[in-house]
Amino acid sequence: MDRIIAAKNEKSGSFYIFNTPYHCALFLHYLQEKAVFQNSITWYKKDGLSTTKKRFVNNQESILHNGF
């Protein structure tokens, strides 16, 4: 992951990570020493289609904005 971020960004660049809240928390923990956390956005998706009635459906995404 470090090679991908370094190859795509300049030293003063920033990047966004779109993912589930759980995985964004893992990314945020990993990137704490490598990048500067700037903002977090929670996007609630309402599509009205539930595939299951026995468990919860992940209907939100988190967006992390980080910079160098």
Short mmCIF file of C-alpha atoms in Angstrom, two decimals:
data_model
loop_
_atom_site.label_atom_id
_atom_site.label_comp_id
_atom_site.label_asym_id
_atom_site.label_seq_id
_atom_site.Cartn_x
_atom_site.Cartn_y
_atom_site.Cartn_z
CA MET A 1 0.00 0.00 0.00
CA ASP A 2 2.87 2.37 0.73
CA ARG A 3 4.22 1.95 -2.81
CA ILE A 4 0.83 2.69 -4.36
CA ILE A 5 0.31 5.86 -2.32
CA ALA A 6 3.87 7.09 -2.90
CA ALA A 7 3.73 6.41 -6.64
CA LYS A 8 0.42 8.24 -7.15
CA ASN A 9 0.94 11.29 -4.91
CA GLU A 10 3.33 14.18 -4.60
CA LYS A 11 4.78 15.17 -1.23
CA SER A 12 2.07 17.82 -0.81
CA GLY A 13 -0.78 15.70 -2.24
CA SER A 14 -3.83 14.17 -0.64
CA PHE A 15 -5.99 11.11 -1.23
CA TYR A 16 -9.43 9.72 -0.40
CA ILE A 17 -10.33 6.20 0.77
CA PHE A 18 -13.90 4.98 0.21
CA ASN A 19 -14.78 1.88 2.24
CA THR A 20 -16.93 0.44 5.02
CA PRO A 21 -16.59 2.04 8.47
CA TYR A 22 -14.75 -1.02 9.81
CA HIS A 23 -12.15 -1.05 7.04
CA CYS A 24 -11.72 2.74 7.17
CA ALA A 25 -10.88 2.38 10.87
CA LEU A 26 -8.18 -0.14 9.95
CA PHE A 27 -6.81 2.16 7.22
CA LEU A 28 -6.83 5.12 9.61
CA HIS A 29 -4.85 3.18 12.21
CA TYR A 30 -2.35 2.07 9.55
CA LEU A 31 -1.93 5.57 8.09
CA GLN A 32 -1.55 7.49 11.38
CA GLU A 33 2.25 7.57 11.14
CA LYS A 34 2.40 7.94 7.35
CA ALA A 35 -0.16 10.64 6.54
CA VAL A 36 -2.09 13.50 8.14
CA PHE A 37 -5.77 12.77 8.74
CA GLN A 38 -7.84 15.71 7.45
CA ASN A 39 -11.51 14.72 7.42
CA SER A 40 -13.99 11.85 7.64
CA ILE A 41 -17.34 11.74 5.87
CA THR A 42 -20.10 9.19 6.49
CA TRP A 43 -22.26 8.60 3.45
CA TYR A 44 -25.65 6.97 4.14
CA LYS A 45 -26.88 5.01 1.12
CA LYS A 46 -30.61 4.37 0.95
CA ASP A 47 -31.42 2.09 -1.95
CA GLY A 48 -34.46 0.37 -0.44
CA LEU A 49 -33.35 -3.12 -1.43
CA SER A 50 -32.69 -5.44 1.45
CA THR A 51 -31.22 -8.78 0.47
CA THR A 52 -31.74 -10.40 3.85
CA LYS A 53 -34.20 -10.16 6.71
CA LYS A 54 -32.12 -12.07 9.28
CA ARG A 55 -29.10 -9.77 9.60
CA PHE A 56 -28.17 -6.13 9.24
CA VAL A 57 -27.19 -4.68 5.88
CA ASN A 58 -24.26 -2.28 5.55
CA ASN A 59 -25.95 0.79 4.10
CA GLN A 60 -23.27 3.38 4.75
CA GLU A 61 -19.78 4.09 3.50
CA SER A 62 -17.03 6.10 5.11
CA ILE A 63 -14.72 8.39 3.21
CA LEU A 64 -11.32 9.28 4.69
CA HIS A 65 -9.42 12.32 3.42
CA ASN A 66 -5.71 12.17 4.16
CA GLY A 67 -2.77 14.31 3.13
CA PHE A 68 0.98 14.31 3.39
#
